[in-house]
């Protein structure tokens, strides 16, 4: 992942070249292959490059177009190169293995801002067009590559990371309380779709939403959406096997595009469906010479003592394809904090982390980096549109598939009883057929109970609880603006289409580029066009006639995935990690929230430190008992701890960047208004 930055002074002032250079210097992990800037009058662009493909070895950024009227800084990759070259050839002529940057410049020269309709890949870029004096900024359809900016009517400043923007002394570091509150909502953590897409975690700093572009001129800034899932697009085959074949074809192409590299490729391998399918498909492509193998290694977390170890499944992949592998034993890496104690100084500060095993993941990526790997394939977030949903009743009724409907109803009756199953048939099979205005009200009530009855622990302060509830209200309003699908199952899948930023953006400051085959635009469009019942099947041949998901993967990757994984019905969870964390790393929690440490989350008015301290003390004592700590309490405590770690990282980076004050703006003022109370033994 390369790093980009830029400044456009709308009032005509000359660009501060020193600031532009500092914005690149403060993120060395975004590009070890050199940093260059370009400036002309009131406009300046900069890029710190991480070269990962053969074509990128010849890239020089900021890049210039053929007639030298446009300058471009580009963090990303074009995945439909062959298709794009064919489309451009009538206008441009013969193209001899162009760089991705050159392709984007040519596409803009031919189609202008409409080039985004034809460019498929992961990207964030800014293009200065001197002919019309405008800055054209865009982000990919899934938001894989980050893009933050500050616009104050006089200047537009953008960068890949918030820390780069804080090099500007005119930009203050102040946490957005409403955004933090959103992070504590169920939808805010589980799904990117519901959140305020343009709001960052810092006041005054915006995030360019995925699938959007921004035009900045002296008249101001205008935001446009260039891509959306078409709810009217449906793919229906007579033979169910055709869905699997179509999926297999698209998935192999998606993996092939992401194997394009100038050196060795790595892949996360957990033993689950998503990561295993990527590793196996990559080796199928290598063996058929559809992709050039320049070295491939699977990187896995394993556990010697905990029940979440997936070594048998990992081994089934390694043995089937003779894959080179590296392991990190993660039993001792279950804590939230860096054992060396320098977590804040080494953390990215764009958003709070929500990784279950943050330190283990850091160790895995450090191992990949030290072994010379610059590309890591990941299956994170794939479940949101591949796993399927059990809400298939209305789709079966609409398509008159009575035999399949009765078979699934019979399976439900065996598992849940006749009364419960008939109730589900009425609620989710017949009610959706009512007029749209009537059925939608039931949809929101039944399918989004987390929005109707949010659960918020009472260790949050009353004012912050109100903020959380207000964000829930905003999320409910957001639902009304989503595209409308006929089937409730497809509607639900769309609403959980985009995983949170912490899932897909690189949380560690290392020069390793993550690539996500399951987030290819073409594959996502296909998955959302497939009928819900084609992804969640009825197993008539089993004794209990149960139902399971991942049909496209199970059938489409038959012969590619090891059978132990293809037929697997159980998903590994990390409950053991939470337990281990409380048992072995309880002192880290105490250090974070001890009364003498004055947790920033308490000073900012997010948590009642006394009440939370009591809950934490009780949980640590309970962790030594046979019953242990409830999993939901583990998760809530971890989330508050992750927030505190992030706040300290922000405060630490502020000092390093030599901004005014010794703590976060507003902290001391709020601390005086709301006296901090030392932790006691109160219960939550």
XYZ file of C-alpha atoms in Angstrom:
684
model
C 0.000 0.000 0.000
C 1.524 3.297 -1.090
C 0.945 6.584 0.685
C -0.392 9.699 -1.006
C -0.823 13.303 0.088
C -1.690 16.657 -1.407
C -2.616 20.291 -0.854
C -4.821 22.584 -2.930
C -4.994 26.215 -1.807
C -8.273 27.520 -3.147
C -7.361 31.082 -2.187
C -4.370 31.045 -4.532
C -1.654 30.832 -1.875
C 1.447 28.861 -2.910
C 1.727 25.338 -1.539
C 3.932 24.774 1.481
C 6.389 22.281 -0.038
C 7.915 21.593 3.362
C 4.558 20.514 4.766
C 3.949 18.285 1.766
C 7.310 16.575 2.324
C 6.644 16.133 6.057
C 3.323 14.474 5.224
C 5.270 11.802 3.358
C 8.144 11.552 5.824
C 5.899 10.683 8.785
C 4.605 7.446 7.193
C 7.703 5.508 6.097
C 5.779 2.224 6.385
C 3.571 3.255 3.468
C 6.401 3.126 0.975
C 10.066 2.183 1.305
C 10.684 2.701 -2.432
C 11.074 6.443 -2.344
C 8.986 9.580 -1.949
C 8.501 12.354 -4.513
C 6.518 15.552 -4.605
C 5.304 17.905 -7.322
C 4.023 21.441 -6.819
C 2.933 24.226 -9.108
C 1.569 27.373 -7.562
C -1.405 26.571 -5.348
C -1.399 22.799 -5.976
C 0.952 20.121 -4.681
C 0.897 16.307 -4.758
C 3.117 13.703 -3.135
C 3.492 9.933 -3.151
C 5.472 7.474 -1.071
C 5.654 4.274 -3.123
C 5.431 0.611 -2.243
C 6.076 -1.229 -5.506
C 4.401 -4.637 -5.546
C 3.793 -5.449 -9.238
C 6.192 -5.729 -12.166
C 4.497 -2.782 -13.839
C 4.908 -0.629 -10.721
C 8.701 -1.064 -10.897
C 8.562 1.452 -13.759
C 6.115 3.863 -12.119
C 7.193 7.358 -11.192
C 4.747 9.341 -9.105
C 3.346 11.933 -9.155
C 2.666 10.801 -12.725
C 1.854 12.955 -15.735
C -0.453 12.237 -18.686
C 0.448 12.263 -22.373
C -0.123 15.976 -23.000
C 1.264 16.917 -19.546
C -1.943 18.589 -18.409
C -2.791 16.170 -15.585
C -0.842 14.975 -12.533
C -1.819 11.884 -10.567
C -0.935 10.280 -7.230
C -2.327 6.772 -7.017
C -2.416 4.212 -4.211
C -3.802 1.035 -5.667
C -4.029 -1.617 -8.312
C -6.071 -2.051 -11.509
C -7.476 -5.594 -11.711
C -9.226 -5.541 -15.095
C -6.123 -4.480 -17.025
C -6.780 -6.545 -20.145
C -10.395 -5.402 -20.420
C -9.445 -1.766 -19.838
C -6.658 -1.886 -22.435
C -9.123 -3.291 -24.984
C -11.604 -0.486 -24.241
C -8.905 2.180 -24.548
C -7.238 0.849 -27.702
C -9.658 2.500 -30.208
C -8.962 5.894 -28.602
C -5.349 5.581 -27.471
C -3.892 3.050 -29.884
C -1.579 0.184 -28.998
C -0.604 -0.002 -25.318
C 2.549 -1.952 -24.467
C 2.248 -3.268 -20.903
C 1.334 0.099 -19.356
C 1.596 0.766 -15.637
C -1.627 0.935 -13.644
C -1.052 4.653 -13.139
C -0.724 5.186 -16.901
C -3.939 3.237 -17.478
C -5.865 5.449 -15.061
C -4.477 8.603 -16.692
C -5.429 7.320 -20.153
C -8.889 6.336 -18.919
C -9.396 9.844 -17.518
C -8.203 11.438 -20.775
C -10.804 9.404 -22.688
C -13.808 9.363 -20.346
C -13.168 12.028 -17.712
C -14.719 11.256 -14.320
C -16.769 8.492 -15.976
C -13.552 6.438 -16.105
C -14.554 5.055 -12.703
C -17.263 2.986 -14.402
C -14.555 0.981 -16.166
C -11.688 0.803 -13.658
C -11.956 -2.261 -11.380
C -9.546 -2.654 -8.484
C -8.485 -1.291 -5.106
C -7.498 2.366 -5.220
C -7.474 5.823 -3.752
C -6.169 8.610 -5.948
C -6.075 12.336 -6.602
C -5.710 13.807 -10.096
C -5.027 17.459 -10.815
C -6.441 18.576 -14.170
C -4.735 21.822 -15.111
C -6.992 22.427 -18.136
C -10.113 22.846 -16.021
C -8.298 23.676 -12.753
C -9.853 20.979 -10.629
C -8.790 18.184 -8.302
C -10.484 14.833 -8.948
C -10.297 12.418 -5.987
C -11.728 8.900 -5.945
C -11.889 5.743 -3.842
C -12.591 2.121 -4.740
C -15.981 0.467 -4.384
C -15.120 -1.322 -1.132
C -12.969 1.300 0.570
C -9.917 -0.970 0.695
C -7.526 1.970 0.252
C -7.929 4.878 2.698
C -8.422 8.558 1.848
C -8.778 11.289 4.502
C -9.095 15.011 3.927
C -9.613 18.393 5.560
C -11.508 21.127 3.692
C -12.003 24.570 5.223
C -13.144 26.547 2.138
C -9.606 27.971 1.724
C -7.532 24.782 1.554
C -8.113 21.154 0.672
C -5.560 18.817 2.278
C -5.677 15.031 1.798
C -3.645 11.984 2.834
C -3.694 8.217 3.301
C -3.504 8.454 7.099
C -4.786 10.983 9.612
C -1.303 11.346 11.136
C -0.158 12.925 7.871
C -2.825 15.608 8.167
C -1.727 16.367 11.717
C 1.650 17.478 10.349
C -0.247 20.625 9.387
C -0.161 22.957 12.420
C -3.492 24.433 11.309
C -5.237 21.069 11.864
C -6.003 20.251 15.495
C -6.232 16.794 17.021
C -9.674 16.459 18.546
C -11.629 13.231 18.837
C -15.204 13.217 17.503
C -17.380 12.041 20.400
C -20.296 11.101 18.149
C -18.060 8.910 16.013
C -16.738 7.133 19.098
C -20.334 6.604 20.212
C -21.135 5.085 16.819
C -18.282 2.604 17.346
C -20.074 1.255 20.425
C -23.280 0.481 18.541
C -23.819 -3.066 17.305
C -24.033 -2.000 13.664
C -21.077 0.327 14.027
C -18.844 -2.582 14.974
C -20.296 -5.287 12.741
C -20.897 -3.425 9.533
C -19.471 -0.522 7.557
C -22.676 0.048 5.595
C -24.567 1.704 8.446
C -22.006 4.223 9.558
C -21.622 7.847 8.533
C -19.348 7.155 5.581
C -17.806 10.621 5.385
C -17.064 11.075 9.078
C -13.683 10.197 10.574
C -12.842 9.806 14.261
C -11.440 13.355 14.363
C -13.366 16.599 14.186
C -12.768 18.521 11.005
C -11.341 15.540 9.141
C -13.514 13.689 6.627
C -13.159 10.331 4.941
C -13.892 9.962 1.246
C -16.666 7.319 1.208
C -16.132 4.142 -0.759
C -17.589 4.147 -4.302
C -17.505 7.967 -4.332
C -15.474 10.650 -6.009
C -14.893 14.253 -5.018
C -14.433 17.239 -7.330
C -12.631 20.213 -5.751
C -12.503 23.589 -7.490
C -12.280 27.170 -6.310
C -16.081 27.095 -6.148
C -15.990 24.362 -3.496
C -16.134 20.574 -3.199
C -18.823 18.281 -4.638
C -19.232 14.628 -3.645
C -20.674 12.061 -6.092
C -21.448 8.354 -5.860
C -20.296 6.454 -8.940
C -21.281 2.857 -8.115
C -24.037 0.994 -6.302
C -25.377 -2.540 -6.259
C -28.359 -2.780 -8.615
C -31.235 -4.257 -6.558
C -33.119 -5.112 -9.740
C -30.348 -7.272 -11.148
C -31.086 -10.970 -10.660
C -29.350 -14.073 -11.941
C -31.550 -17.171 -12.088
C -30.348 -20.435 -13.596
C -32.479 -23.518 -14.134
C -29.657 -25.764 -12.971
C -28.341 -24.944 -9.470
C -24.919 -26.170 -10.555
C -24.599 -23.173 -12.873
C -24.389 -20.830 -9.881
C -21.405 -22.781 -8.572
C -19.721 -22.770 -11.984
C -20.224 -19.039 -12.357
C -18.863 -18.419 -8.865
C -15.830 -20.600 -9.533
C -15.031 -18.708 -12.740
C -15.304 -15.283 -11.100
C -13.412 -16.319 -7.978
C -10.494 -17.765 -9.930
C -10.243 -14.526 -11.914
C -10.401 -12.485 -8.720
C -7.531 -14.483 -7.173
C -5.535 -14.390 -10.418
C -5.669 -10.598 -10.548
C -4.365 -10.355 -7.017
C -1.471 -12.741 -7.638
C 0.096 -10.196 -10.009
C 3.356 -9.354 -8.269
C 6.992 -8.413 -8.630
C 8.054 -10.809 -5.896
C 6.818 -13.450 -3.451
C 3.197 -13.491 -2.327
C 1.907 -14.434 1.101
C -1.539 -15.441 2.301
C -3.254 -15.613 5.647
C -4.296 -19.233 6.268
C -6.532 -19.974 9.238
C -8.057 -23.260 8.133
C -11.438 -21.637 7.571
C -13.362 -21.525 4.297
C -12.300 -18.114 3.072
C -8.548 -18.131 3.596
C -8.255 -21.792 2.569
C -10.170 -21.217 -0.668
C -7.780 -18.388 -1.592
C -4.634 -20.448 -0.935
C -5.997 -23.493 -2.779
C -7.215 -21.491 -5.767
C -3.880 -19.678 -6.002
C -2.080 -22.997 -6.321
C -4.549 -24.248 -8.894
C -3.749 -21.143 -10.939
C -0.016 -21.658 -10.489
C -0.218 -25.302 -11.552
C -2.144 -24.395 -14.726
C 0.297 -21.548 -15.518
C -2.570 -19.042 -15.327
C -0.423 -17.040 -12.877
C 3.346 -16.726 -12.481
C 4.607 -18.216 -9.217
C 7.385 -16.030 -7.820
C 7.214 -17.621 -4.413
C 4.179 -18.267 -2.234
C 3.988 -18.752 1.537
C 1.028 -19.321 3.827
C 1.206 -17.570 7.203
C -0.841 -19.025 10.059
C -1.596 -18.398 13.716
C -1.651 -21.586 15.772
C -2.226 -22.370 19.431
C -0.505 -25.046 21.476
C -2.875 -24.795 24.428
C -6.150 -23.172 23.316
C -9.148 -24.837 21.676
C -9.229 -22.388 18.761
C -6.245 -24.087 17.129
C -7.000 -25.036 13.500
C -3.777 -26.869 12.677
C -5.479 -30.037 11.333
C -7.417 -27.990 8.757
C -4.383 -25.867 7.928
C -2.358 -29.030 7.408
C -4.971 -30.406 5.001
C -4.315 -27.414 2.728
C -0.549 -27.529 3.082
C -0.432 -31.246 2.305
C -2.778 -31.063 -0.688
C -0.701 -28.433 -2.494
C 2.735 -28.710 -0.826
C 2.464 -25.075 0.259
C 5.410 -23.405 1.983
C 4.264 -22.219 5.389
C 5.262 -20.159 8.413
C 3.598 -20.321 11.814
C 3.242 -17.996 14.784
C 2.361 -19.713 18.062
C -0.094 -17.220 19.522
C -0.876 -18.541 23.023
C 1.378 -15.900 24.560
C 0.130 -13.146 22.249
C -3.492 -12.941 23.385
C -3.136 -9.625 25.180
C -4.344 -6.269 23.955
C -1.091 -4.460 24.698
C 2.348 -4.628 23.182
C 4.471 -6.474 25.776
C 7.318 -4.014 25.096
C 5.115 -1.179 26.260
C 5.506 1.095 23.228
C 2.082 0.389 21.679
C 0.974 4.041 21.340
C 4.072 5.164 19.465
C 3.822 2.257 17.014
C 0.081 2.349 16.366
C -1.875 3.836 13.509
C -4.398 6.321 14.792
C -7.044 6.474 12.060
C -9.576 4.511 14.120
C -9.756 2.225 17.192
C -8.818 -1.405 16.614
C -11.306 -4.205 17.156
C -9.086 -7.205 16.409
C -9.524 -10.159 18.738
C -5.816 -10.993 18.752
C -4.116 -7.774 17.780
C -0.610 -8.662 18.988
C -0.708 -12.091 17.350
C -1.704 -10.489 14.059
C 1.112 -7.977 14.369
C 3.601 -10.804 14.945
C 2.284 -12.629 11.866
C 2.663 -9.596 9.628
C 6.075 -8.792 11.052
C 7.136 -12.332 10.151
C 5.829 -11.830 6.604
C 7.647 -8.508 6.261
C 10.925 -9.903 7.569
C 10.701 -12.772 5.084
C 10.516 -10.322 2.166
C 6.769 -10.576 1.530
C 5.094 -7.379 0.326
C 1.698 -8.833 -0.607
C -0.655 -10.692 1.718
C -3.893 -12.234 0.466
C -6.711 -12.231 2.991
C -10.213 -13.682 3.212
C -11.336 -11.239 5.908
C -14.874 -9.929 5.498
C -15.905 -12.499 2.896
C -18.729 -13.902 5.027
C -20.747 -10.733 4.617
C -21.795 -11.631 1.079
C -20.788 -15.286 0.551
C -22.109 -17.222 3.535
C -25.793 -16.660 2.712
C -28.808 -16.313 4.986
C -31.601 -18.577 6.172
C -34.200 -15.972 5.147
C -35.096 -17.650 1.849
C -38.834 -18.273 2.318
C -40.172 -15.319 0.359
C -37.742 -15.960 -2.494
C -38.964 -19.569 -2.780
C -42.598 -18.419 -2.772
C -41.955 -15.761 -5.435
C -40.243 -18.296 -7.712
C -42.948 -20.958 -7.056
C -40.438 -23.519 -5.819
C -43.035 -25.386 -3.743
C -41.077 -28.629 -3.466
C -38.002 -26.886 -2.097
C -40.176 -24.774 0.200
C -41.853 -27.870 1.701
C -38.505 -29.632 2.089
C -37.032 -26.688 3.999
C -40.176 -26.339 6.085
C -39.871 -30.025 7.002
C -36.259 -29.536 8.042
C -37.249 -26.544 10.167
C -40.033 -28.534 11.831
C -37.583 -31.281 12.831
C -35.214 -28.761 14.364
C -37.531 -26.109 15.833
C -40.992 -27.652 16.049
C -44.082 -27.266 13.876
C -45.486 -24.143 15.508
C -42.230 -22.213 15.391
C -41.558 -23.226 11.795
C -45.026 -22.249 10.557
C -44.589 -18.921 12.310
C -41.322 -18.329 10.434
C -43.013 -19.249 7.166
C -45.727 -16.648 7.730
C -43.364 -13.937 8.981
C -40.578 -14.397 6.452
C -42.363 -16.074 3.563
C -45.789 -14.424 3.306
C -45.480 -11.016 5.002
C -42.733 -9.919 2.531
C -45.293 -10.403 -0.271
C -47.528 -7.665 1.167
C -47.449 -4.185 -0.410
C -44.058 -2.566 0.014
C -45.171 0.124 2.472
C -46.644 -2.494 4.805
C -43.980 -5.195 4.560
C -41.080 -2.791 5.114
C -42.269 -1.798 8.579
C -42.226 -5.467 9.607
C -38.835 -5.951 7.981
C -37.196 -3.281 10.136
C -38.906 -4.554 13.273
C -38.051 -8.236 12.810
C -34.714 -8.137 11.017
C -33.043 -5.396 13.057
C -33.783 -6.088 16.686
C -30.355 -4.646 17.572
C -31.668 -1.258 16.380
C -35.060 -1.610 18.023
C -33.750 -2.744 21.429
C -30.087 -1.714 21.770
C -28.215 -3.022 24.823
C -25.841 -0.478 26.371
C -23.931 -1.266 29.602
C -24.437 1.157 32.458
C -20.731 1.843 32.946
C -21.037 4.469 30.204
C -21.861 7.926 31.506
C -25.479 9.064 31.003
C -24.433 11.686 28.459
C -22.408 9.185 26.427
C -25.230 6.628 26.580
C -27.441 9.305 25.042
C -24.873 9.785 22.282
C -24.837 6.051 21.565
C -28.628 5.954 21.421
C -28.673 8.935 19.065
C -26.292 7.079 16.727
C -28.649 4.087 16.791
C -31.472 6.407 15.727
C -29.307 7.677 12.855
C -28.574 4.099 11.784
C -32.297 3.350 11.681
C -32.785 6.383 9.440
C -29.919 5.163 7.259
C -31.819 1.927 6.604
C -34.529 3.840 4.795
C -32.080 5.170 2.219
C -30.695 1.787 1.160
C -31.548 0.275 -2.238
C -34.690 -1.862 -2.019
C -34.474 -5.548 -2.911
C -37.553 -7.711 -3.406
C -36.278 -10.562 -1.245
C -35.640 -9.989 2.428
C -32.601 -12.264 2.293
C -30.885 -10.185 -0.393
C -31.816 -7.000 1.456
C -30.177 -8.270 4.633
C -27.059 -9.376 2.756
C -26.721 -5.936 1.196
C -27.009 -4.266 4.579
C -24.128 -6.364 5.926
C -22.112 -6.166 2.732
C -19.312 -3.930 4.003
C -17.296 -5.089 7.013
C -15.824 -2.558 9.420
C -12.594 -0.727 8.611
C -10.712 -2.675 11.273
C -11.406 -5.856 9.280
C -9.998 -4.869 5.889
C -7.540 -2.020 6.402
C -3.980 -2.742 7.461
C -3.844 -2.037 11.223
C -0.068 -2.461 11.544
C 2.508 0.117 10.370
C 4.366 -2.282 8.074
C 5.006 -2.104 4.292
C 2.790 -5.089 3.456
C -0.135 -4.699 1.061
C -3.297 -6.652 1.879
C -5.381 -7.913 -1.036
C -8.911 -9.295 -0.790
C -10.079 -11.618 -3.599
C -13.582 -11.841 -2.109
C -14.030 -8.071 -2.388
C -13.698 -7.919 -6.153
C -16.498 -5.738 -7.530
C -17.460 -8.324 -10.141
C -17.718 -11.103 -7.567
C -19.723 -8.963 -5.133
C -22.214 -7.983 -7.854
C -22.691 -11.645 -8.733
C -23.191 -12.761 -5.132
C -25.876 -10.113 -4.544
C -27.680 -11.068 -7.769
C -27.919 -14.759 -6.843
C -31.222 -15.904 -5.243
C -30.852 -16.371 -1.456
C -31.777 -20.077 -1.638
C -28.853 -20.708 -4.016
C -26.429 -19.748 -1.229
C -28.155 -21.477 1.688
C -29.087 -25.050 0.861
C -31.391 -27.718 2.177
C -29.479 -30.953 2.835
C -32.073 -33.579 1.993
C -29.554 -36.425 2.193
C -28.677 -35.947 5.863
C -30.458 -37.726 8.674
C -31.766 -34.532 10.225
C -32.266 -32.828 6.859
C -30.604 -29.668 8.101
C -29.722 -26.502 6.189
C -26.341 -24.830 5.777
C -24.712 -21.870 4.030
C -21.660 -21.247 1.820
C -23.232 -23.212 -1.020
C -21.356 -21.317 -3.739
C -18.041 -22.132 -2.098
C -18.896 -25.727 -1.169
C -19.980 -26.651 -4.687
C -17.952 -24.163 -6.723
C -14.660 -25.190 -5.112
C -15.260 -28.925 -5.060
C -12.002 -30.633 -5.985
C -10.048 -27.507 -5.036
C -10.723 -27.322 -1.304
C -9.748 -30.293 0.878
C -12.881 -32.226 1.811
C -12.217 -31.707 5.528
C -12.753 -27.977 4.971
C -15.407 -28.179 2.253
C -17.681 -30.287 4.457
C -16.879 -28.450 7.694
C -19.948 -27.203 9.578
C -18.294 -25.573 12.602
C -16.721 -22.123 12.707
C -13.884 -21.666 15.167
C -14.521 -18.946 17.754
C -12.080 -17.167 19.997
C -13.783 -17.569 23.367
C -10.645 -19.316 24.631
C -8.599 -16.268 23.634
C -10.803 -13.984 25.716
C -10.458 -16.316 28.687
C -6.701 -16.550 28.274
C -6.496 -12.772 28.032
C -8.263 -12.264 31.344
C -6.296 -15.011 33.032
C -2.800 -14.067 31.863
C -3.058 -10.380 30.973
C -5.350 -9.052 33.685
C -2.576 -6.786 34.941
C -2.665 -4.940 31.593
C -6.301 -4.017 32.161
C -5.503 -2.832 35.666
C -2.662 -0.646 34.336
C -5.029 0.887 31.803
C -7.785 1.716 34.264
C -6.068 2.083 37.639
C -7.134 5.237 39.435
C -3.665 6.805 39.303
C -3.558 6.368 35.509
C -6.704 8.491 34.984
C -7.966 6.733 31.844
C -8.571 9.144 28.992
C -11.942 7.493 28.277
C -13.006 8.588 31.745
C -11.661 12.127 31.404
C -13.422 12.536 28.073
C -16.697 11.566 29.717
C -17.218 8.261 27.876
C -17.147 5.895 30.850
C -17.881 6.188 34.536
C -14.410 5.167 35.708
C -15.586 4.125 39.176
C -18.340 1.885 37.866
C -16.207 0.418 35.088
C -13.347 -0.196 37.524
C -15.709 -2.185 39.718
C -16.975 -4.248 36.784
C -13.401 -4.913 35.677
C -12.290 -5.978 39.162
C -15.254 -8.344 39.444
C -14.548 -9.796 35.996
C -10.893 -10.432 36.832
C -11.894 -12.231 40.015
C -14.527 -14.198 38.138
C -11.930 -15.280 35.560
C -10.317 -17.436 38.272
C -13.589 -19.222 39.044
C -14.848 -22.378 37.295
C -17.729 -20.558 35.551
C -15.456 -17.887 34.095
C -16.501 -14.546 32.598
C -19.467 -14.433 30.172
C -18.294 -13.988 26.574
C -20.426 -10.866 26.058
C -18.784 -9.201 29.070
C -15.364 -10.123 27.667
C -16.192 -8.356 24.429
C -17.537 -5.204 26.054
C -14.520 -4.857 28.347
C -12.169 -5.486 25.441
C -13.889 -2.810 23.402
C -13.485 -0.218 26.140
C -9.847 -1.275 26.541
C -9.232 -0.985 22.804
C -10.710 2.513 22.909
C -8.401 3.504 25.755
C -5.344 2.132 23.921
C -6.330 4.117 20.828
C -6.881 7.330 22.799
C -3.421 6.979 24.322
C -1.940 6.384 20.875
C -3.621 9.579 19.647
C -2.279 11.550 22.614
C 1.204 10.099 22.077
C 1.221 10.933 18.364
C 0.051 14.461 19.114
C 3.110 15.058 21.280
C 5.384 13.514 18.658
C 3.939 15.794 16.015
C 4.710 18.808 18.210
C 1.134 20.039 18.293
C 0.085 22.445 21.028
C -0.834 21.141 24.444
C 0.267 18.095 26.383
C -2.953 16.127 26.046
C -5.902 15.838 23.727
C -7.704 19.144 23.163
C -10.649 19.302 25.496
C -9.390 16.659 27.923
C -8.232 19.006 30.661
C -11.261 21.243 30.273
C -13.639 18.297 30.580
C -11.641 16.878 33.461
C -12.167 20.115 35.368
C -15.886 20.106 34.569
C -16.369 16.471 35.524
C -14.136 15.523 38.450
C -12.477 12.155 37.987
C -13.364 9.685 40.711
C -10.857 6.963 41.709
C -11.814 3.370 40.960
C -13.690 1.628 43.745
C -15.534 -1.645 44.229
C -18.863 -0.640 42.744
C -20.641 -3.148 40.525
C -21.942 -2.612 36.971
